[in-house]
Short mmCIF file of C-alpha atoms and ligand atoms in Angstrom, two decimals:
data_model
loop_
_atom_site.label_atom_id
_atom_site.label_comp_id
_atom_site.label_asym_id
_atom_site.label_seq_id
_atom_site.Cartn_x
_atom_site.Cartn_y
_atom_site.Cartn_z
CA MET A 1 80.79 79.29 103.10
CA ASN A 2 78.68 78.24 106.07
CA PRO A 3 79.14 81.05 108.62
CA HIS A 4 78.39 78.76 111.56
CA SER A 5 81.07 76.11 111.24
CA GLY A 6 84.21 75.16 109.42
CA ARG A 7 87.93 75.11 109.94
CA CYS A 8 89.78 78.37 110.56
CA ASP A 9 93.26 79.44 111.56
CA LEU A 10 92.35 81.62 114.53
CA LEU A 11 89.26 81.91 116.68
CA LEU A 12 88.76 84.63 119.29
CA SER A 13 85.80 83.91 121.51
CA GLY A 14 84.12 85.01 124.72
CA GLY A 15 84.95 88.72 124.54
CA SER A 16 82.78 91.69 123.77
CA VAL A 17 83.13 92.18 120.02
CA VAL A 18 82.76 95.81 118.95
CA THR A 19 82.50 95.36 115.19
CA VAL A 20 82.13 99.00 114.01
CA ASP A 21 80.45 97.34 110.98
CA ASP A 22 77.69 99.03 108.95
CA GLY A 23 75.11 98.18 111.64
CA ARG A 24 77.59 99.06 114.42
CA ARG A 25 76.85 95.67 116.01
CA VAL A 26 78.31 94.81 119.40
CA TYR A 27 78.25 91.15 120.54
CA ASP A 28 78.42 90.95 124.34
CA ARG A 29 79.88 87.46 124.25
CA GLY A 30 81.09 87.35 120.71
CA ALA A 31 83.54 85.54 118.48
CA VAL A 32 85.64 86.23 115.40
CA ALA A 33 86.97 83.51 113.08
CA VAL A 34 89.97 84.18 110.85
CA THR A 35 91.47 82.24 107.96
CA GLY A 36 94.65 83.48 106.33
CA ASP A 37 94.63 87.26 106.58
CA ARG A 38 90.83 87.65 106.46
CA ILE A 39 87.92 87.46 108.82
CA VAL A 40 85.59 84.60 107.85
CA ALA A 41 82.88 84.90 110.51
CA VAL A 42 81.76 87.27 113.27
CA GLY A 43 78.87 86.81 115.68
CA GLU A 44 77.69 85.63 119.07
CA GLU A 45 79.95 83.04 120.66
CA GLU A 46 77.32 80.28 120.37
CA GLU A 47 76.77 81.04 116.67
CA LEU A 48 80.44 80.35 116.01
CA ALA A 49 80.66 77.36 118.36
CA GLY A 50 80.94 74.98 115.39
CA TRP A 51 84.25 76.45 114.20
CA GLN A 52 87.40 74.36 114.65
CA ALA A 53 90.49 76.50 114.91
CA ASN A 54 94.21 75.86 114.68
CA ARG A 55 94.53 78.37 117.49
CA SER A 56 91.80 79.52 119.86
CA ILE A 57 92.13 82.53 122.15
CA ASP A 58 89.75 83.00 125.06
CA THR A 59 88.91 86.72 125.13
CA THR A 60 86.50 86.57 128.07
CA GLY A 61 86.60 89.87 129.96
CA MET A 62 88.15 91.65 126.99
CA ALA A 63 86.98 93.88 124.15
CA VAL A 64 87.75 92.81 120.59
CA LEU A 65 87.92 95.83 118.26
CA PRO A 66 89.14 96.58 114.76
CA GLY A 67 92.82 97.51 114.98
CA PHE A 68 93.58 101.18 115.47
CA VAL A 69 94.98 103.26 112.61
CA ASP A 70 97.48 106.02 113.33
CA THR A 71 97.00 108.37 110.39
CA HIS A 72 99.85 110.82 111.01
CA GLN A 73 103.20 109.91 112.52
CA HIS A 74 106.87 110.86 112.43
CA LEU A 75 108.41 107.81 114.09
CA PHE A 76 112.00 109.09 113.92
CA GLN A 77 111.01 111.87 116.34
CA TYR A 78 110.57 109.37 119.20
CA LEU A 79 114.36 109.37 119.55
CA MET A 80 113.99 112.94 120.92
CA ARG A 81 111.14 112.05 123.25
CA GLY A 82 110.80 114.52 126.10
CA LEU A 83 112.94 117.30 124.60
CA GLY A 84 111.94 120.60 122.96
CA GLU A 85 109.52 121.75 125.64
CA GLY A 86 107.63 125.03 125.40
CA MET A 87 108.39 126.20 121.86
CA GLU A 88 106.03 127.67 119.25
CA LEU A 89 105.54 125.53 116.14
CA TRP A 90 107.79 127.20 113.56
CA PRO A 91 110.65 127.90 116.05
CA TRP A 92 110.17 124.30 117.27
CA LEU A 93 110.74 123.19 113.67
CA SER A 94 113.62 125.51 112.81
CA GLY A 95 115.40 125.37 116.20
CA PHE A 96 114.73 121.82 117.31
CA ILE A 97 113.25 119.34 114.85
CA TRP A 98 115.27 120.41 111.81
CA PRO A 99 118.73 120.51 113.44
CA PHE A 100 117.83 117.08 114.80
CA ALA A 101 116.65 115.98 111.34
CA ASP A 102 119.99 117.14 110.01
CA ALA A 103 121.98 115.14 112.58
CA ILE A 104 120.03 111.89 112.37
CA SER A 105 121.50 109.05 110.27
CA GLY A 106 119.62 106.42 108.28
CA PRO A 107 120.27 103.65 110.84
CA ASP A 108 119.14 106.05 113.62
CA ALA A 109 115.85 106.68 111.79
CA VAL A 110 115.30 102.95 111.34
CA ALA A 111 115.98 102.42 115.08
CA GLY A 112 113.45 105.19 115.91
CA ALA A 113 110.89 103.66 113.54
CA LYS A 114 111.24 100.24 115.17
CA LEU A 115 110.93 101.76 118.64
CA GLY A 116 107.78 103.58 117.54
CA ALA A 117 106.35 100.53 115.80
CA VAL A 118 106.84 98.42 118.94
CA GLU A 119 105.07 101.09 121.00
CA ALA A 120 102.29 101.23 118.39
CA ALA A 121 101.74 97.47 118.63
CA HIS A 122 101.50 97.84 122.43
CA SER A 123 98.67 100.34 122.01
CA GLY A 124 96.61 98.21 119.62
CA VAL A 125 97.71 100.01 116.45
CA THR A 126 97.66 97.76 113.41
CA ALA A 127 98.29 100.32 110.66
CA ILE A 128 100.31 103.48 110.53
CA LEU A 129 101.04 106.34 108.17
CA ASP A 130 104.60 107.40 108.95
CA HIS A 131 105.38 110.80 107.47
CA HIS A 132 109.10 110.24 107.31
CA TYR A 133 111.30 113.22 106.47
CA ALA A 134 114.75 112.60 107.97
CA PRO A 135 116.84 111.30 106.38
CA THR A 136 115.04 110.61 103.11
CA ASP A 137 117.60 108.86 100.91
CA GLY A 138 116.28 105.66 99.38
CA ALA A 139 118.02 103.33 101.84
CA ALA A 140 116.72 105.16 104.93
CA THR A 141 113.18 105.46 103.56
CA LEU A 142 112.99 101.78 102.63
CA GLY A 143 114.71 100.84 105.90
CA VAL A 144 112.01 102.63 107.88
CA ALA A 145 109.29 100.81 105.91
CA ALA A 146 111.04 97.47 106.48
CA GLY A 147 111.40 98.25 110.22
CA ILE A 148 107.67 98.93 110.58
CA GLU A 149 106.88 95.74 108.66
CA GLU A 150 109.31 93.71 110.77
CA VAL A 151 107.29 94.52 113.89
CA GLY A 152 104.23 93.32 111.96
CA LEU A 153 102.29 96.52 111.24
CA ARG A 154 100.87 97.54 107.88
CA GLY A 155 100.60 101.01 106.40
CA ALA A 156 102.60 103.53 104.43
CA VAL A 157 105.81 105.48 104.75
CA ALA A 158 104.93 108.85 103.29
CA ARG A 159 108.32 110.04 102.06
CA GLY A 160 108.77 113.68 103.04
CA MET A 161 109.92 115.99 100.24
CA MET A 162 111.25 119.53 100.63
CA GLY A 163 112.74 120.32 97.18
CA ASP A 164 114.32 123.71 96.61
CA ALA A 165 113.97 126.26 99.41
CA THR A 166 111.04 128.62 98.79
CA ASP A 167 110.83 132.35 99.54
CA ILE A 168 108.24 131.74 102.18
CA ALA A 169 110.61 129.30 103.98
CA ARG A 170 113.50 131.78 103.77
CA ARG A 171 111.44 134.64 105.14
CA HIS A 172 110.48 132.59 108.18
CA ASN A 173 113.92 131.09 108.89
CA LEU A 174 112.91 127.65 107.75
CA ALA A 175 115.39 127.35 104.90
CA GLY A 176 118.45 125.28 105.70
CA GLU A 177 120.06 121.89 105.42
CA ILE A 178 116.71 120.15 105.34
CA PHE A 179 116.15 121.47 101.80
CA ARG A 180 118.71 118.92 100.65
CA TYR A 181 117.47 117.64 97.31
CA SER A 182 116.23 119.44 94.22
CA ALA A 183 112.61 118.83 93.25
CA ALA A 184 113.75 116.49 90.46
CA GLU A 185 115.87 114.47 92.91
CA GLU A 186 113.01 114.25 95.41
CA LEU A 187 110.70 112.88 92.74
CA ALA A 188 113.28 110.41 91.43
CA ILE A 189 114.07 109.01 94.90
CA THR A 190 110.39 108.74 95.75
CA ARG A 191 109.66 106.93 92.50
CA GLU A 192 112.46 104.42 93.16
CA CYS A 193 111.08 103.80 96.65
CA ILE A 194 107.54 103.30 95.29
CA ASP A 195 108.91 100.84 92.73
CA ALA A 196 110.54 98.89 95.57
CA ARG A 197 107.35 98.93 97.69
CA PRO A 198 104.41 99.46 95.33
CA PRO A 199 100.74 99.65 96.34
CA GLY A 200 99.70 96.34 97.85
CA THR A 201 102.96 95.92 99.80
CA GLN A 202 102.39 95.57 103.56
CA VAL A 203 104.10 98.93 104.09
CA GLU A 204 103.86 101.06 100.93
CA ILE A 205 105.70 104.24 100.00
CA TRP A 206 103.71 107.41 99.26
CA PRO A 207 104.87 110.82 98.01
CA ALA A 208 104.57 113.40 100.80
CA PRO A 209 105.73 117.00 100.37
CA VAL A 210 106.42 117.94 104.01
CA ASN A 211 104.14 120.96 104.19
CA ILE A 212 102.09 122.71 101.52
CA ILE A 213 102.91 126.04 103.14
CA TYR A 214 106.68 126.00 102.54
CA VAL A 215 107.11 123.45 99.72
CA ALA A 216 106.98 124.87 96.17
CA GLN A 217 103.68 124.57 94.31
CA ASP A 218 105.34 122.85 91.32
CA LEU A 219 106.66 120.10 93.58
CA MET A 220 103.24 119.73 95.24
CA ARG A 221 101.64 119.21 91.84
CA ALA A 222 104.33 116.80 90.65
CA ALA A 223 104.13 114.77 93.87
CA VAL A 224 100.38 114.29 93.44
CA GLU A 225 100.86 113.38 89.78
CA LEU A 226 103.38 110.74 90.86
CA ALA A 227 100.85 109.37 93.37
CA HIS A 228 98.12 109.20 90.72
CA GLU A 229 100.43 107.61 88.17
CA THR A 230 101.66 104.91 90.55
CA GLY A 231 98.34 104.38 92.34
CA THR A 232 99.44 105.44 95.82
CA GLY A 233 97.91 107.89 98.25
CA TRP A 234 99.77 111.08 99.09
CA HIS A 235 100.22 113.15 102.22
CA THR A 236 101.20 116.60 103.49
CA HIS A 237 100.81 118.95 106.47
CA CYS A 238 98.13 121.55 105.77
CA SER A 239 96.95 124.54 107.82
CA GLU A 240 98.33 123.33 111.12
CA VAL A 241 99.02 126.68 112.77
CA ALA A 242 97.03 129.92 112.57
CA THR A 243 99.72 131.70 110.54
CA ASP A 244 99.80 129.00 107.81
CA PRO A 245 96.89 130.26 105.67
CA VAL A 246 97.97 133.86 106.37
CA TYR A 247 101.49 133.30 105.04
CA TYR A 248 100.11 131.35 102.08
CA LEU A 249 97.62 134.07 101.19
CA ASP A 250 100.40 136.67 101.42
CA GLU A 251 102.62 134.63 99.13
CA TYR A 252 100.19 133.23 96.58
CA GLY A 253 96.94 135.19 97.03
CA ILE A 254 94.96 132.05 97.84
CA ARG A 255 94.32 129.81 100.84
CA PRO A 256 96.15 126.45 100.79
CA ALA A 257 93.16 124.06 100.57
CA ASP A 258 91.53 126.34 97.97
CA TRP A 259 94.70 126.06 95.90
CA LEU A 260 94.67 122.26 96.19
CA TYR A 261 91.03 122.28 95.14
CA ASP A 262 91.58 124.63 92.18
CA GLN A 263 94.43 122.42 90.99
CA GLY A 264 92.22 119.32 91.19
CA LEU A 265 94.49 117.76 93.82
CA LEU A 266 91.94 117.03 96.57
CA GLY A 267 90.19 113.65 96.95
CA ASN A 268 91.58 110.59 95.16
CA GLY A 269 94.19 109.52 97.73
CA ALA A 270 94.78 112.97 99.26
CA THR A 271 95.45 112.92 103.01
CA LEU A 272 96.14 116.12 104.93
CA ALA A 273 97.55 116.32 108.43
CA HIS A 274 95.78 118.69 110.85
CA GLY A 275 93.55 120.97 108.72
CA ILE A 276 92.83 123.10 111.78
CA PHE A 277 92.62 126.43 109.98
CA PHE A 278 90.29 125.75 107.07
CA ASP A 279 87.69 128.43 106.43
CA ASP A 280 84.09 127.48 105.55
CA ARG A 281 84.73 127.15 101.85
CA GLU A 282 87.82 124.99 102.38
CA VAL A 283 85.90 122.73 104.79
CA GLU A 284 83.19 122.28 102.16
CA ARG A 285 85.74 121.51 99.41
CA VAL A 286 87.84 119.13 101.50
CA GLY A 287 84.62 117.36 102.50
CA ARG A 288 82.96 117.23 99.08
CA THR A 289 86.06 115.64 97.56
CA GLY A 290 86.21 113.00 100.34
CA THR A 291 89.72 114.08 101.26
CA GLY A 292 91.38 112.46 104.29
CA VAL A 293 92.22 114.65 107.28
CA ALA A 294 94.30 113.51 110.29
CA TYR A 295 92.99 114.84 113.61
CA CYS A 296 95.86 114.87 116.13
CA PRO A 297 94.29 116.12 119.39
CA ILE A 298 97.27 115.53 121.68
CA SER A 299 99.71 117.23 119.34
CA HIS A 300 97.27 120.11 118.82
CA GLN A 301 97.16 120.65 122.58
CA TYR A 302 100.87 120.14 123.22
CA MET A 303 101.85 122.66 120.52
CA GLY A 304 99.01 125.02 121.48
CA LEU A 305 97.72 125.07 117.91
CA GLY A 306 93.94 125.07 117.93
CA VAL A 307 90.96 122.78 117.47
CA MET A 308 90.08 121.00 114.23
CA ARG A 309 86.51 121.47 113.00
CA LEU A 310 85.64 117.81 113.44
CA ARG A 311 81.85 118.18 113.17
CA ASP A 312 81.97 120.45 110.13
CA LEU A 313 84.54 118.33 108.30
CA ARG A 314 82.73 115.05 108.88
CA ARG A 315 79.37 116.57 107.98
CA ALA A 316 80.91 117.86 104.75
CA GLY A 317 82.20 114.36 103.87
CA ALA A 318 85.88 114.36 104.85
CA LYS A 319 87.45 111.06 105.98
CA VAL A 320 88.79 111.96 109.41
CA GLY A 321 91.29 109.64 111.13
CA LEU A 322 93.26 110.05 114.35
CA GLY A 323 96.99 110.69 114.47
CA LEU A 324 99.68 110.95 117.15
CA ASP A 325 102.13 113.14 115.23
CA GLY A 326 105.56 112.03 116.45
CA GLY A 327 107.42 113.87 119.16
CA SER A 328 104.66 116.36 119.82
CA GLY A 329 102.56 113.50 121.20
CA HIS A 330 105.31 112.07 123.45
CA ARG A 331 103.52 108.73 123.70
CA LEU A 332 102.30 106.53 120.91
CA ASP A 333 99.05 105.77 122.69
CA MET A 334 95.90 105.49 120.58
CA LEU A 335 93.73 104.89 123.63
CA SER A 336 94.54 108.27 125.15
CA CYS A 337 94.33 109.78 121.65
CA MET A 338 90.70 108.64 121.41
CA LYS A 339 89.93 110.13 124.82
CA GLN A 340 91.64 113.42 123.99
CA ALA A 341 89.82 113.51 120.62
CA VAL A 342 86.57 113.73 122.58
CA LEU A 343 87.70 116.00 125.42
CA LEU A 344 89.32 118.64 123.22
CA GLN A 345 86.21 119.00 121.06
CA ARG A 346 84.02 119.25 124.15
CA VAL A 347 86.02 121.91 125.94
CA HIS A 348 86.29 123.95 122.74
CA ALA A 349 82.56 123.75 121.98
CA GLN A 350 81.65 123.98 125.69
CA GLU A 351 79.19 121.28 124.75
CA THR A 352 79.26 117.56 125.67
CA THR A 353 77.12 116.44 122.73
CA ILE A 354 79.65 117.60 120.11
CA THR A 355 81.22 114.10 120.02
CA ASN A 356 81.44 110.89 122.06
CA GLY A 357 83.32 107.66 122.65
CA GLU A 358 81.54 105.89 119.80
CA GLU A 359 82.74 108.50 117.32
CA ALA A 360 86.29 108.32 118.71
CA ILE A 361 86.34 104.58 118.02
CA GLU A 362 84.97 105.14 114.51
CA LEU A 363 87.76 107.65 113.80
CA ALA A 364 90.43 105.33 115.18
CA THR A 365 89.23 102.31 113.21
CA ARG A 366 86.99 102.42 110.14
CA GLU A 367 87.57 106.04 109.20
CA GLY A 368 91.34 105.63 109.60
CA ALA A 369 91.32 102.50 107.44
CA GLU A 370 89.37 104.32 104.76
CA TYR A 371 91.80 107.24 104.92
CA LEU A 372 94.68 104.81 104.47
CA GLY A 373 92.87 102.78 101.81
CA THR A 374 93.18 99.42 103.58
CA GLU A 375 90.49 96.72 103.60
CA ALA A 376 90.45 96.63 107.39
CA GLY A 377 88.69 99.06 109.76
CA TYR A 378 85.70 96.99 110.83
CA LEU A 379 85.01 93.40 111.78
CA ALA A 380 83.01 91.61 109.08
CA PRO A 381 83.55 88.56 106.87
CA GLY A 382 85.94 89.36 104.04
CA ARG A 383 87.71 92.20 105.82
CA LEU A 384 91.39 92.05 106.77
CA ALA A 385 91.82 90.52 110.23
CA ASP A 386 93.39 93.53 111.94
CA MET A 387 92.30 93.63 115.58
CA ALA A 388 93.06 95.11 118.98
CA VAL A 389 92.05 93.07 122.02
CA VAL A 390 91.81 95.10 125.23
CA ARG A 391 91.52 93.65 128.76
CA LEU A 392 88.72 95.26 130.72
CA GLY A 393 89.02 93.50 134.08
CA GLY A 394 91.15 96.07 135.88
CA VAL A 395 90.15 98.18 138.85
CA HIS A 396 90.11 101.21 136.52
CA HIS A 397 87.46 99.55 134.30
CA SER A 398 85.25 98.34 137.15
CA PRO A 399 82.33 98.14 137.33
CA LEU A 400 82.04 97.52 133.62
CA HIS A 401 78.76 98.97 132.43
CA ARG A 402 79.71 100.09 128.92
CA VAL A 403 82.54 98.57 126.90
CA VAL A 404 82.91 101.60 124.60
CA ALA A 405 83.31 103.96 127.56
CA ALA A 406 85.79 101.60 129.24
CA VAL A 407 87.92 101.42 126.07
CA VAL A 408 87.92 105.14 125.31
CA TYR A 409 88.03 106.68 128.78
CA SER A 410 89.60 104.06 131.07
CA ALA A 411 91.91 101.79 129.09
CA SER A 412 95.64 102.29 128.56
CA PRO A 413 98.21 100.43 126.41
CA ALA A 414 99.01 98.24 129.42
CA ASP A 415 95.53 96.76 128.94
CA VAL A 416 96.17 95.68 125.34
CA ALA A 417 96.32 91.89 125.44
CA TYR A 418 96.67 91.10 121.74
CA THR A 419 97.37 93.04 118.59
CA ILE A 420 96.60 91.12 115.42
CA VAL A 421 97.50 92.17 111.87
CA GLY A 422 96.22 90.16 108.93
CA GLY A 423 95.44 87.24 111.22
CA ARG A 424 98.94 87.20 112.70
CA VAL A 425 99.34 87.86 116.43
CA ILE A 426 102.05 90.52 116.62
CA LEU A 427 101.67 91.29 120.35
CA GLU A 428 100.68 89.04 123.23
CA ASP A 429 101.62 88.63 126.90
CA GLY A 430 102.86 92.21 126.86
CA HIS A 431 105.48 91.58 124.17
CA CYS A 432 105.88 91.84 120.43
CA THR A 433 106.09 88.36 118.96
CA LEU A 434 108.08 88.99 115.76
CA VAL A 435 110.99 91.07 117.04
CA ASP A 436 113.35 91.24 120.01
CA GLU A 437 111.85 94.20 121.84
CA GLU A 438 114.70 94.52 124.31
CA ALA A 439 117.29 94.72 121.53
CA ILE A 440 115.20 97.41 119.76
CA LEU A 441 114.96 99.42 122.98
CA GLN A 442 118.69 99.19 123.71
CA ASP A 443 119.60 100.23 120.19
CA ALA A 444 117.22 103.20 120.25
CA ARG A 445 118.52 104.37 123.66
CA ARG A 446 122.16 104.13 122.62
CA ARG A 447 121.60 105.92 119.31
CA SER A 448 119.51 108.61 120.94
CA GLU A 449 122.28 109.40 123.48
CA GLU A 450 124.78 109.94 120.66
CA LEU A 451 122.27 111.84 118.57
CA VAL A 452 121.49 114.33 121.34
CA ARG A 453 125.22 115.06 121.59
CA ARG A 454 125.70 115.30 117.83
CA ALA A 455 122.71 117.63 117.41
CA GLY A 456 124.04 119.86 120.24
CA PHE A 457 120.97 119.34 122.42
CA GLU A 458 122.69 118.44 125.73
CA HIS A 459 121.39 121.67 127.28
CA LEU A 460 117.79 120.62 126.58
CA ARG A 461 118.22 117.72 129.02
CA LYS A 462 118.37 120.06 132.02
CA PRO A 463 116.24 118.28 134.65
CA TRP A 464 114.26 121.40 135.63
CA ARG A 465 113.71 124.14 133.05
CA SER A 466 113.20 127.23 135.24
CA ASP A 467 113.94 129.25 132.10
CA LEU A 468 110.63 128.07 130.70
CA LEU A 469 108.45 128.84 133.71
CA PRO A 470 105.99 131.65 133.07
CA GLN A 471 106.77 134.71 135.18
CA ALA A 472 104.33 135.08 138.05
ZN1 ZN B 1 103.25 116.19 111.75
#
């Protein structure tokens, strides 16, 4: 195909095109041509001047980027936005998230997923990995996937599995209603969901034991076997809090990522959330196998967890994406996630050269797409046409000397002008185009009110929590 002219479905021209391609090309006044769900040409505006498009969008004064990938989410948790302040991770799980997970219904979870997906589209997210673990019957799991797809996003619903309660969960007060299904039931439900939405579906289903630390090793192994057999990726939380590897060592005499490695479970579709507390050998093994790791800087700060070894993991070969991690992020905002990804590394290393805005964009786009296994992630002919278009004409971007800095450090979701998934514009003029945003908001608000009551969380809504203030 002649790259300089032809007929296409969609042409974006005039904006600064940040391709994140192999040469990391940036076109100051660039253009992107799209036919069907793929990019057919990318270059300077004048190079693409010969293209006739069914729809042309003038992106002058904007940045055109590959769509952002959120590699670790729990969308249902947005129904509890703002609650659960000031708790340590495991008590936060056992005393807040799990009672809530027990009270939430399937239709509630779907409403939360739609709310989150709408917010994702507003922040330029085009693909999402939703680690969904409440409730996880087939109808709710598939309903969440359908809700995400309805808004127009692509990605995977990683179906959370708990199986039978383990000793380690019992000892740390984590055993309860959330261990609802036997391991065999978990696997059977997950398999049915994968059959309904197999690899290649816009929103796939993946097996996802909730956390390697408190899910039984047999179920971990079986979940990964199911992923390999059906050709999906798989997902779990791994070494998120300092006590995780300690408890695991106590219980099994081995560190969690070492166990995954010894069992041959790393690489090949493996994606781990957090990975903050890997020792040197685990970093090397996770990297050498090309395992995916989700870096969730806002959640890591909010929960006071620690700092992921970004430099070491990337140097070792891990695919590192960015994630917002549900309720512990409060806002589904990939722009502030990129900024925090840089700032957290810098303050921890006490060193500004540890990372930069360019790397944050790489993590949010091409690395995330690789982690998720989609053919998007950078702007080049043949790639999926997933894009975020960000306005850079505001007072907070001016004067505009560097587009990358403006996107990472100055932009907010309010600046996102268009979100495009597979060539389809799913957000423009500040609204999602495929769904009734207002109806989704109303439904989520109404369900959340009832859910707070049902879960017994009215007391958490106290307007000023003096009980949480540190004593002077
Ligand atoms: Zn999480």
